[in-house]
Amino acid sequence: MWYLEAFDNDTELLAGEYLLREMSVEIVKEILDIDDSDFELPVGIRQNDVPLDKVPEFAKYINEPFKIDQNCEYEVAFLTE
């Protein structure tokens, strides 16, 4: 499942993890304008940095209360449980 992860800038610890419903690798690549040929690992098996201005596009896929924290770095990743 795809998750948006927030990491606190001060502590570098995970501050939040949000399930992205109906997310796909194609949507991630479109939002982040990623071409897999630019990277050693494909999008689906690595964490991908999400610029703050792109976080709202991922937030559309979160089904719980969510507020962007300016003191966090965001990443999107496919995580298995």
PDB file of N, CA and C in Angstrom:
ATOM      1  N   MET A   1       0.837  -1.174   0.000  1.00  0.00           N
ATOM      2  CA  MET A   1       0.000   0.000   0.000  1.00  0.00           C
ATOM      3  C   MET A   1       0.887   1.244   0.000  1.00  0.00           C
ATOM      4  N   TRP A   2       0.405   2.285  -0.637  1.00  0.00           N
ATOM      5  CA  TRP A   2       1.137   3.543  -0.720  1.00  0.00           C
ATOM      6  C   TRP A   2       0.845   4.409   0.502  1.00  0.00           C
ATOM      7  N   TYR A   3       1.891   5.028   1.025  1.00  0.00           N
ATOM      8  CA  TYR A   3       1.772   5.899   2.191  1.00  0.00           C
ATOM      9  C   TYR A   3       2.511   7.201   1.946  1.00  0.00           C
ATOM     10  N   LEU A   4       1.951   8.281   2.502  1.00  0.00           N
ATOM     11  CA  LEU A   4       2.648   9.548   2.586  1.00  0.00           C
ATOM     12  C   LEU A   4       3.218   9.606   3.994  1.00  0.00           C
ATOM     13  N   GLU A   5       4.523   9.809   4.095  1.00  0.00           N
ATOM     14  CA  GLU A   5       5.173   9.850   5.396  1.00  0.00           C
ATOM     15  C   GLU A   5       5.687  11.259   5.663  1.00  0.00           C
ATOM     16  N   ALA A   6       5.527  11.707   6.909  1.00  0.00           N
ATOM     17  CA  ALA A   6       6.015  13.014   7.330  1.00  0.00           C
ATOM     18  C   ALA A   6       7.134  12.800   8.344  1.00  0.00           C
ATOM     19  N   PHE A   7       8.262  13.456   8.117  1.00  0.00           N
ATOM     20  CA  PHE A   7       9.408  13.363   9.011  1.00  0.00           C
ATOM     21  C   PHE A   7       9.702  14.740   9.585  1.00  0.00           C
ATOM     22  N   ASP A   8       9.739  14.821  10.927  1.00  0.00           N
ATOM     23  CA  ASP A   8       9.994  16.076  11.616  1.00  0.00           C
ATOM     24  C   ASP A   8      11.395  16.588  11.267  1.00  0.00           C
ATOM     25  N   ASN A   9      11.495  17.836  10.846  1.00  0.00           N
ATOM     26  CA  ASN A   9      12.789  18.415  10.471  1.00  0.00           C
ATOM     27  C   ASN A   9      13.755  18.533  11.643  1.00  0.00           C
ATOM     28  N   ASP A  10      13.239  18.731  12.856  1.00  0.00           N
ATOM     29  CA  ASP A  10      14.111  18.909  14.016  1.00  0.00           C
ATOM     30  C   ASP A  10      14.689  17.588  14.507  1.00  0.00           C
ATOM     31  N   THR A  11      13.841  16.563  14.570  1.00  0.00           N
ATOM     32  CA  THR A  11      14.279  15.275  15.127  1.00  0.00           C
ATOM     33  C   THR A  11      14.601  14.238  14.053  1.00  0.00           C
ATOM     34  N   GLU A  12      14.132  14.485  12.829  1.00  0.00           N
ATOM     35  CA  GLU A  12      14.262  13.554  11.709  1.00  0.00           C
ATOM     36  C   GLU A  12      13.509  12.234  11.954  1.00  0.00           C
ATOM     37  N   LEU A  13      12.601  12.241  12.935  1.00  0.00           N
ATOM     38  CA  LEU A  13      11.786  11.067  13.239  1.00  0.00           C
ATOM     39  C   LEU A  13      10.473  11.113  12.471  1.00  0.00           C
ATOM     40  N   LEU A  14       9.898   9.935  12.270  1.00  0.00           N
ATOM     41  CA  LEU A  14       8.606   9.839  11.607  1.00  0.00           C
ATOM     42  C   LEU A  14       7.552  10.533  12.467  1.00  0.00           C
ATOM     43  N   ALA A  15       6.883  11.532  11.905  1.00  0.00           N
ATOM     44  CA  ALA A  15       5.870  12.299  12.633  1.00  0.00           C
ATOM     45  C   ALA A  15       4.457  11.886  12.242  1.00  0.00           C
ATOM     46  N   GLY A  16       4.307  11.210  11.105  1.00  0.00           N
ATOM     47  CA  GLY A  16       2.994  10.780  10.648  1.00  0.00           C
ATOM     48  C   GLY A  16       3.119   9.886   9.436  1.00  0.00           C
ATOM     49  N   GLU A  17       2.151   8.989   9.308  1.00  0.00           N
ATOM     50  CA  GLU A  17       2.105   8.060   8.185  1.00  0.00           C
ATOM     51  C   GLU A  17       0.654   7.966   7.739  1.00  0.00           C
ATOM     52  N   TYR A  18       0.391   8.252   6.471  1.00  0.00           N
ATOM     53  CA  TYR A  18      -0.971   8.372   5.977  1.00  0.00           C
ATOM     54  C   TYR A  18      -1.181   7.460   4.773  1.00  0.00           C
ATOM     55  N   LEU A  19      -2.160   6.583   4.888  1.00  0.00           N
ATOM     56  CA  LEU A  19      -2.496   5.677   3.802  1.00  0.00           C
ATOM     57  C   LEU A  19      -3.061   6.474   2.629  1.00  0.00           C
ATOM     58  N   LEU A  20      -2.558   6.196   1.432  1.00  0.00           N
ATOM     59  CA  LEU A  20      -3.028   6.852   0.215  1.00  0.00           C
ATOM     60  C   LEU A  20      -3.936   5.874  -0.527  1.00  0.00           C
ATOM     61  N   ARG A  21      -5.222   6.051  -0.377  1.00  0.00           N
ATOM     62  CA  ARG A  21      -6.202   5.159  -0.998  1.00  0.00           C
ATOM     63  C   ARG A  21      -6.220   5.344  -2.510  1.00  0.00           C
ATOM     64  N   GLU A  22      -6.316   4.228  -3.211  1.00  0.00           N
ATOM     65  CA  GLU A  22      -6.403   4.209  -4.672  1.00  0.00           C
ATOM     66  C   GLU A  22      -5.184   4.833  -5.359  1.00  0.00           C
ATOM     67  N   MET A  23      -4.054   4.860  -4.667  1.00  0.00           N
ATOM     68  CA  MET A  23      -2.810   5.378  -5.247  1.00  0.00           C
ATOM     69  C   MET A  23      -2.196   4.285  -6.114  1.00  0.00           C
ATOM     70  N   SER A  24      -1.495   4.696  -7.163  1.00  0.00           N
ATOM     71  CA  SER A  24      -0.791   3.754  -8.031  1.00  0.00           C
ATOM     72  C   SER A  24       0.568   4.343  -8.395  1.00  0.00           C
ATOM     73  N   VAL A  25       1.432   3.488  -8.881  1.00  0.00           N
ATOM     74  CA  VAL A  25       2.748   3.956  -9.293  1.00  0.00           C
ATOM     75  C   VAL A  25       2.627   4.996 -10.407  1.00  0.00           C
ATOM     76  N   GLU A  26       1.651   4.830 -11.275  1.00  0.00           N
ATOM     77  CA  GLU A  26       1.466   5.793 -12.357  1.00  0.00           C
ATOM     78  C   GLU A  26       1.097   7.174 -11.821  1.00  0.00           C
ATOM     79  N   ILE A  27       0.249   7.216 -10.791  1.00  0.00           N
ATOM     80  CA  ILE A  27      -0.156   8.498 -10.199  1.00  0.00           C
ATOM     81  C   ILE A  27       1.042   9.151  -9.511  1.00  0.00           C
ATOM     82  N   VAL A  28       1.823   8.364  -8.776  1.00  0.00           N
ATOM     83  CA  VAL A  28       3.013   8.899  -8.107  1.00  0.00           C
ATOM     84  C   VAL A  28       3.961   9.505  -9.141  1.00  0.00           C
ATOM     85  N   LYS A  29       4.206   8.769 -10.201  1.00  0.00           N
ATOM     86  CA  LYS A  29       5.112   9.261 -11.243  1.00  0.00           C
ATOM     87  C   LYS A  29       4.576  10.531 -11.895  1.00  0.00           C
ATOM     88  N   GLU A  30       3.258  10.600 -12.090  1.00  0.00           N
ATOM     89  CA  GLU A  30       2.661  11.790 -12.701  1.00  0.00           C
ATOM     90  C   GLU A  30       2.776  12.999 -11.778  1.00  0.00           C
ATOM     91  N   ILE A  31       2.406  12.833 -10.503  1.00  0.00           N
ATOM     92  CA  ILE A  31       2.459  13.958  -9.562  1.00  0.00           C
ATOM     93  C   ILE A  31       3.881  14.482  -9.405  1.00  0.00           C
ATOM     94  N   LEU A  32       4.838  13.557  -9.268  1.00  0.00           N
ATOM     95  CA  LEU A  32       6.218  13.957  -9.024  1.00  0.00           C
ATOM     96  C   LEU A  32       7.025  14.154 -10.310  1.00  0.00           C
ATOM     97  N   ASP A  33       6.359  13.934 -11.454  1.00  0.00           N
ATOM     98  CA  ASP A  33       7.018  14.080 -12.749  1.00  0.00           C
ATOM     99  C   ASP A  33       8.322  13.265 -12.789  1.00  0.00           C
ATOM    100  N   ILE A  34       8.171  11.954 -12.511  1.00  0.00           N
ATOM    101  CA  ILE A  34       9.309  11.043 -12.434  1.00  0.00           C
ATOM    102  C   ILE A  34       9.374  10.154 -13.668  1.00  0.00           C
ATOM    103  N   ASP A  35      10.574  10.016 -14.166  1.00  0.00           N
ATOM    104  CA  ASP A  35      10.881   9.066 -15.226  1.00  0.00           C
ATOM    105  C   ASP A  35      11.801   8.026 -14.600  1.00  0.00           C
ATOM    106  N   ASP A  36      11.358   6.761 -14.538  1.00  0.00           N
ATOM    107  CA  ASP A  36      12.144   5.706 -13.892  1.00  0.00           C
ATOM    108  C   ASP A  36      13.557   5.576 -14.440  1.00  0.00           C
ATOM    109  N   SER A  37      13.792   5.977 -15.669  1.00  0.00           N
ATOM    110  CA  SER A  37      15.125   5.828 -16.241  1.00  0.00           C
ATOM    111  C   SER A  37      16.148   6.753 -15.576  1.00  0.00           C
ATOM    112  N   ASP A  38      15.649   7.731 -14.793  1.00  0.00           N
ATOM    113  CA  ASP A  38      16.545   8.653 -14.085  1.00  0.00           C
ATOM    114  C   ASP A  38      17.093   8.070 -12.785  1.00  0.00           C
ATOM    115  N   PHE A  39      16.588   6.924 -12.364  1.00  0.00           N
ATOM    116  CA  PHE A  39      16.934   6.372 -11.062  1.00  0.00           C
ATOM    117  C   PHE A  39      17.402   4.928 -11.169  1.00  0.00           C
ATOM    118  N   GLU A  40      18.194   4.522 -10.182  1.00  0.00           N
ATOM    119  CA  GLU A  40      18.684   3.142 -10.136  1.00  0.00           C
ATOM    120  C   GLU A  40      17.561   2.167  -9.780  1.00  0.00           C
ATOM    121  N   LEU A  41      16.673   2.565  -8.849  1.00  0.00           N
ATOM    122  CA  LEU A  41      15.561   1.713  -8.430  1.00  0.00           C
ATOM    123  C   LEU A  41      14.242   2.278  -8.948  1.00  0.00           C
ATOM    124  N   PRO A  42      13.296   1.412  -9.326  1.00  0.00           N
ATOM    125  CA  PRO A  42      11.995   1.916  -9.775  1.00  0.00           C
ATOM    126  C   PRO A  42      11.229   2.625  -8.665  1.00  0.00           C
ATOM    127  N   VAL A  43      10.307   3.473  -9.046  1.00  0.00           N
ATOM    128  CA  VAL A  43       9.507   4.272  -8.115  1.00  0.00           C
ATOM    129  C   VAL A  43       8.830   3.391  -7.057  1.00  0.00           C
ATOM    130  N   GLY A  44       8.324   2.247  -7.450  1.00  0.00           N
ATOM    131  CA  GLY A  44       7.555   1.408  -6.547  1.00  0.00           C
ATOM    132  C   GLY A  44       8.330   0.753  -5.423  1.00  0.00           C
ATOM    133  N   ILE A  45       9.677   0.759  -5.489  1.00  0.00           N
ATOM    134  CA  ILE A  45      10.425   0.086  -4.428  1.00  0.00           C
ATOM    135  C   ILE A  45      11.405   1.007  -3.712  1.00  0.00           C
ATOM    136  N   ARG A  46      11.152   2.283  -3.744  1.00  0.00           N
ATOM    137  CA  ARG A  46      11.993   3.213  -3.006  1.00  0.00           C
ATOM    138  C   ARG A  46      11.133   4.334  -2.438  1.00  0.00           C
ATOM    139  N   GLN A  47      11.683   5.047  -1.472  1.00  0.00           N
ATOM    140  CA  GLN A  47      10.998   6.216  -0.960  1.00  0.00           C
ATOM    141  C   GLN A  47      11.273   7.376  -1.906  1.00  0.00           C
ATOM    142  N   ASN A  48      10.268   8.192  -2.126  1.00  0.00           N
ATOM    143  CA  ASN A  48      10.369   9.310  -3.052  1.00  0.00           C
ATOM    144  C   ASN A  48      10.092  10.614  -2.315  1.00  0.00           C
ATOM    145  N   ASP A  49      11.019  11.552  -2.400  1.00  0.00           N
ATOM    146  CA  ASP A  49      10.819  12.859  -1.778  1.00  0.00           C
ATOM    147  C   ASP A  49       9.632  13.562  -2.412  1.00  0.00           C
ATOM    148  N   VAL A  50       8.848  14.231  -1.552  1.00  0.00           N
ATOM    149  CA  VAL A  50       7.686  14.983  -2.024  1.00  0.00           C
ATOM    150  C   VAL A  50       7.879  16.450  -1.621  1.00  0.00           C
ATOM    151  N   PRO A  51       8.063  17.333  -2.577  1.00  0.00           N
ATOM    152  CA  PRO A  51       8.163  18.762  -2.257  1.00  0.00           C
ATOM    153  C   PRO A  51       6.862  19.246  -1.595  1.00  0.00           C
ATOM    154  N   LEU A  52       6.980  20.217  -0.697  1.00  0.00           N
ATOM    155  CA  LEU A  52       5.794  20.720   0.022  1.00  0.00           C
ATOM    156  C   LEU A  52       4.683  21.152  -0.925  1.00  0.00           C
ATOM    157  N   ASP A  53       5.021  21.721  -2.073  1.00  0.00           N
ATOM    158  CA  ASP A  53       3.974  22.178  -2.989  1.00  0.00           C
ATOM    159  C   ASP A  53       3.230  21.024  -3.665  1.00  0.00           C
ATOM    160  N   LYS A  54       3.758  19.795  -3.581  1.00  0.00           N
ATOM    161  CA  LYS A  54       3.103  18.620  -4.161  1.00  0.00           C
ATOM    162  C   LYS A  54       2.303  17.829  -3.122  1.00  0.00           C
ATOM    163  N   VAL A  55       2.507  18.114  -1.835  1.00  0.00           N
ATOM    164  CA  VAL A  55       1.806  17.386  -0.770  1.00  0.00           C
ATOM    165  C   VAL A  55       0.284  17.464  -0.925  1.00  0.00           C
ATOM    166  N   PRO A  56      -0.307  18.629  -1.270  1.00  0.00           N
ATOM    167  CA  PRO A  56      -1.762  18.680  -1.431  1.00  0.00           C
ATOM    168  C   PRO A  56      -2.296  17.710  -2.488  1.00  0.00           C
ATOM    169  N   GLU A  57      -1.513  17.425  -3.511  1.00  0.00           N
ATOM    170  CA  GLU A  57      -1.960  16.487  -4.536  1.00  0.00           C
ATOM    171  C   GLU A  57      -2.045  15.066  -3.972  1.00  0.00           C
ATOM    172  N   PHE A  58      -1.143  14.721  -3.074  1.00  0.00           N
ATOM    173  CA  PHE A  58      -1.207  13.416  -2.414  1.00  0.00           C
ATOM    174  C   PHE A  58      -2.298  13.404  -1.349  1.00  0.00           C
ATOM    175  N   ALA A  59      -2.517  14.546  -0.699  1.00  0.00           N
ATOM    176  CA  ALA A  59      -3.524  14.628   0.370  1.00  0.00           C
ATOM    177  C   ALA A  59      -4.922  14.284  -0.128  1.00  0.00           C
ATOM    178  N   LYS A  60      -5.182  14.465  -1.414  1.00  0.00           N
ATOM    179  CA  LYS A  60      -6.483  14.114  -1.992  1.00  0.00           C
ATOM    180  C   LYS A  60      -6.791  12.626  -1.835  1.00  0.00           C
ATOM    181  N   TYR A  61      -5.765  11.825  -1.639  1.00  0.00           N
ATOM    182  CA  TYR A  61      -5.927  10.373  -1.521  1.00  0.00           C
ATOM    183  C   TYR A  61      -5.935   9.889  -0.068  1.00  0.00           C
ATOM    184  N   ILE A  62      -5.938  10.814   0.884  1.00  0.00           N
ATOM    185  CA  ILE A  62      -5.961  10.481   2.314  1.00  0.00           C
ATOM    186  C   ILE A  62      -7.394  10.593   2.815  1.00  0.00           C
ATOM    187  N   ASN A  63      -7.880   9.541   3.480  1.00  0.00           N
ATOM    188  CA  ASN A  63      -9.262   9.529   3.987  1.00  0.00           C
ATOM    189  C   ASN A  63      -9.339   9.777   5.484  1.00  0.00           C
ATOM    190  N   GLU A  64      -8.476  10.600   6.002  1.00  0.00           N
ATOM    191  CA  GLU A  64      -8.502  10.964   7.415  1.00  0.00           C
ATOM    192  C   GLU A  64      -8.081  12.427   7.518  1.00  0.00           C
ATOM    193  N   PRO A  65      -8.331  13.053   8.662  1.00  0.00           N
ATOM    194  CA  PRO A  65      -7.915  14.453   8.801  1.00  0.00           C
ATOM    195  C   PRO A  65      -6.409  14.590   8.558  1.00  0.00           C
ATOM    196  N   PHE A  66      -6.043  15.575   7.772  1.00  0.00           N
ATOM    197  CA  PHE A  66      -4.639  15.784   7.423  1.00  0.00           C
ATOM    198  C   PHE A  66      -4.366  17.269   7.279  1.00  0.00           C
ATOM    199  N   LYS A  67      -3.273  17.709   7.872  1.00  0.00           N
ATOM    200  CA  LYS A  67      -2.856  19.101   7.766  1.00  0.00           C
ATOM    201  C   LYS A  67      -1.363  19.100   7.437  1.00  0.00           C
ATOM    202  N   ILE A  68      -0.976  19.874   6.448  1.00  0.00           N
ATOM    203  CA  ILE A  68       0.433  19.962   6.075  1.00  0.00           C
ATOM    204  C   ILE A  68       1.202  20.675   7.180  1.00  0.00           C
ATOM    205  N   ASP A  69       2.282  20.056   7.618  1.00  0.00           N
ATOM    206  CA  ASP A  69       3.152  20.629   8.639  1.00  0.00           C
ATOM    207  C   ASP A  69       4.388  21.189   7.941  1.00  0.00           C
ATOM    208  N   GLN A  70       4.562  22.488   8.008  1.00  0.00           N
ATOM    209  CA  GLN A  70       5.686  23.154   7.349  1.00  0.00           C
ATOM    210  C   GLN A  70       7.033  22.733   7.943  1.00  0.00           C
ATOM    211  N   ASN A  71       7.014  22.137   9.137  1.00  0.00           N
ATOM    212  CA  ASN A  71       8.241  21.702   9.793  1.00  0.00           C
ATOM    213  C   ASN A  71       8.547  20.233   9.497  1.00  0.00           C
ATOM    214  N   CYS A  72       7.955  19.699   8.452  1.00  0.00           N
ATOM    215  CA  CYS A  72       8.185  18.304   8.087  1.00  0.00           C
ATOM    216  C   CYS A  72       8.668  18.184   6.648  1.00  0.00           C
ATOM    217  N   GLU A  73       9.436  17.138   6.421  1.00  0.00           N
ATOM    218  CA  GLU A  73       9.803  16.693   5.077  1.00  0.00           C
ATOM    219  C   GLU A  73       8.850  15.547   4.752  1.00  0.00           C
ATOM    220  N   TYR A  74       8.414  15.434   3.514  1.00  0.00           N
ATOM    221  CA  TYR A  74       7.463  14.395   3.129  1.00  0.00           C
ATOM    222  C   TYR A  74       8.076  13.448   2.103  1.00  0.00           C
ATOM    223  N   GLU A  75       7.657  12.187   2.227  1.00  0.00           N
ATOM    224  CA  GLU A  75       8.064  11.148   1.289  1.00  0.00           C
ATOM    225  C   GLU A  75       6.864  10.279   0.993  1.00  0.00           C
ATOM    226  N   VAL A  76       6.851   9.688  -0.199  1.00  0.00           N
ATOM    227  CA  VAL A  76       5.809   8.742  -0.548  1.00  0.00           C
ATOM    228  C   VAL A  76       6.523   7.409  -0.836  1.00  0.00           C
ATOM    229  N   ALA A  77       5.906   6.321  -0.347  1.00  0.00           N
ATOM    230  CA  ALA A  77       6.528   5.012  -0.518  1.00  0.00           C
ATOM    231  C   ALA A  77       5.473   3.920  -0.534  1.00  0.00           C
ATOM    232  N   PHE A  78       5.811   2.836  -1.192  1.00  0.00           N
ATOM    233  CA  PHE A  78       4.972   1.642  -1.187  1.00  0.00           C
ATOM    234  C   PHE A  78       5.507   0.758  -0.078  1.00  0.00           C
ATOM    235  N   LEU A  79       4.674   0.551   0.953  1.00  0.00           N
ATOM    236  CA  LEU A  79       5.097  -0.218   2.126  1.00  0.00           C
ATOM    237  C   LEU A  79       4.247  -1.467   2.266  1.00  0.00           C
ATOM    238  N   THR A  80       4.868  -2.570   2.637  1.00  0.00           N
ATOM    239  CA  THR A  80       4.132  -3.800   2.904  1.00  0.00           C
ATOM    240  C   THR A  80       4.095  -4.020   4.402  1.00  0.00           C
ATOM    241  N   GLU A  81       3.069  -4.709   4.840  1.00  0.00           N
ATOM    242  CA  GLU A  81       2.938  -4.930   6.296  1.00  0.00           C
ATOM    243  C   GLU A  81       3.354  -6.324   6.649  1.00  0.00           C
TER     244      GLU A  81
END
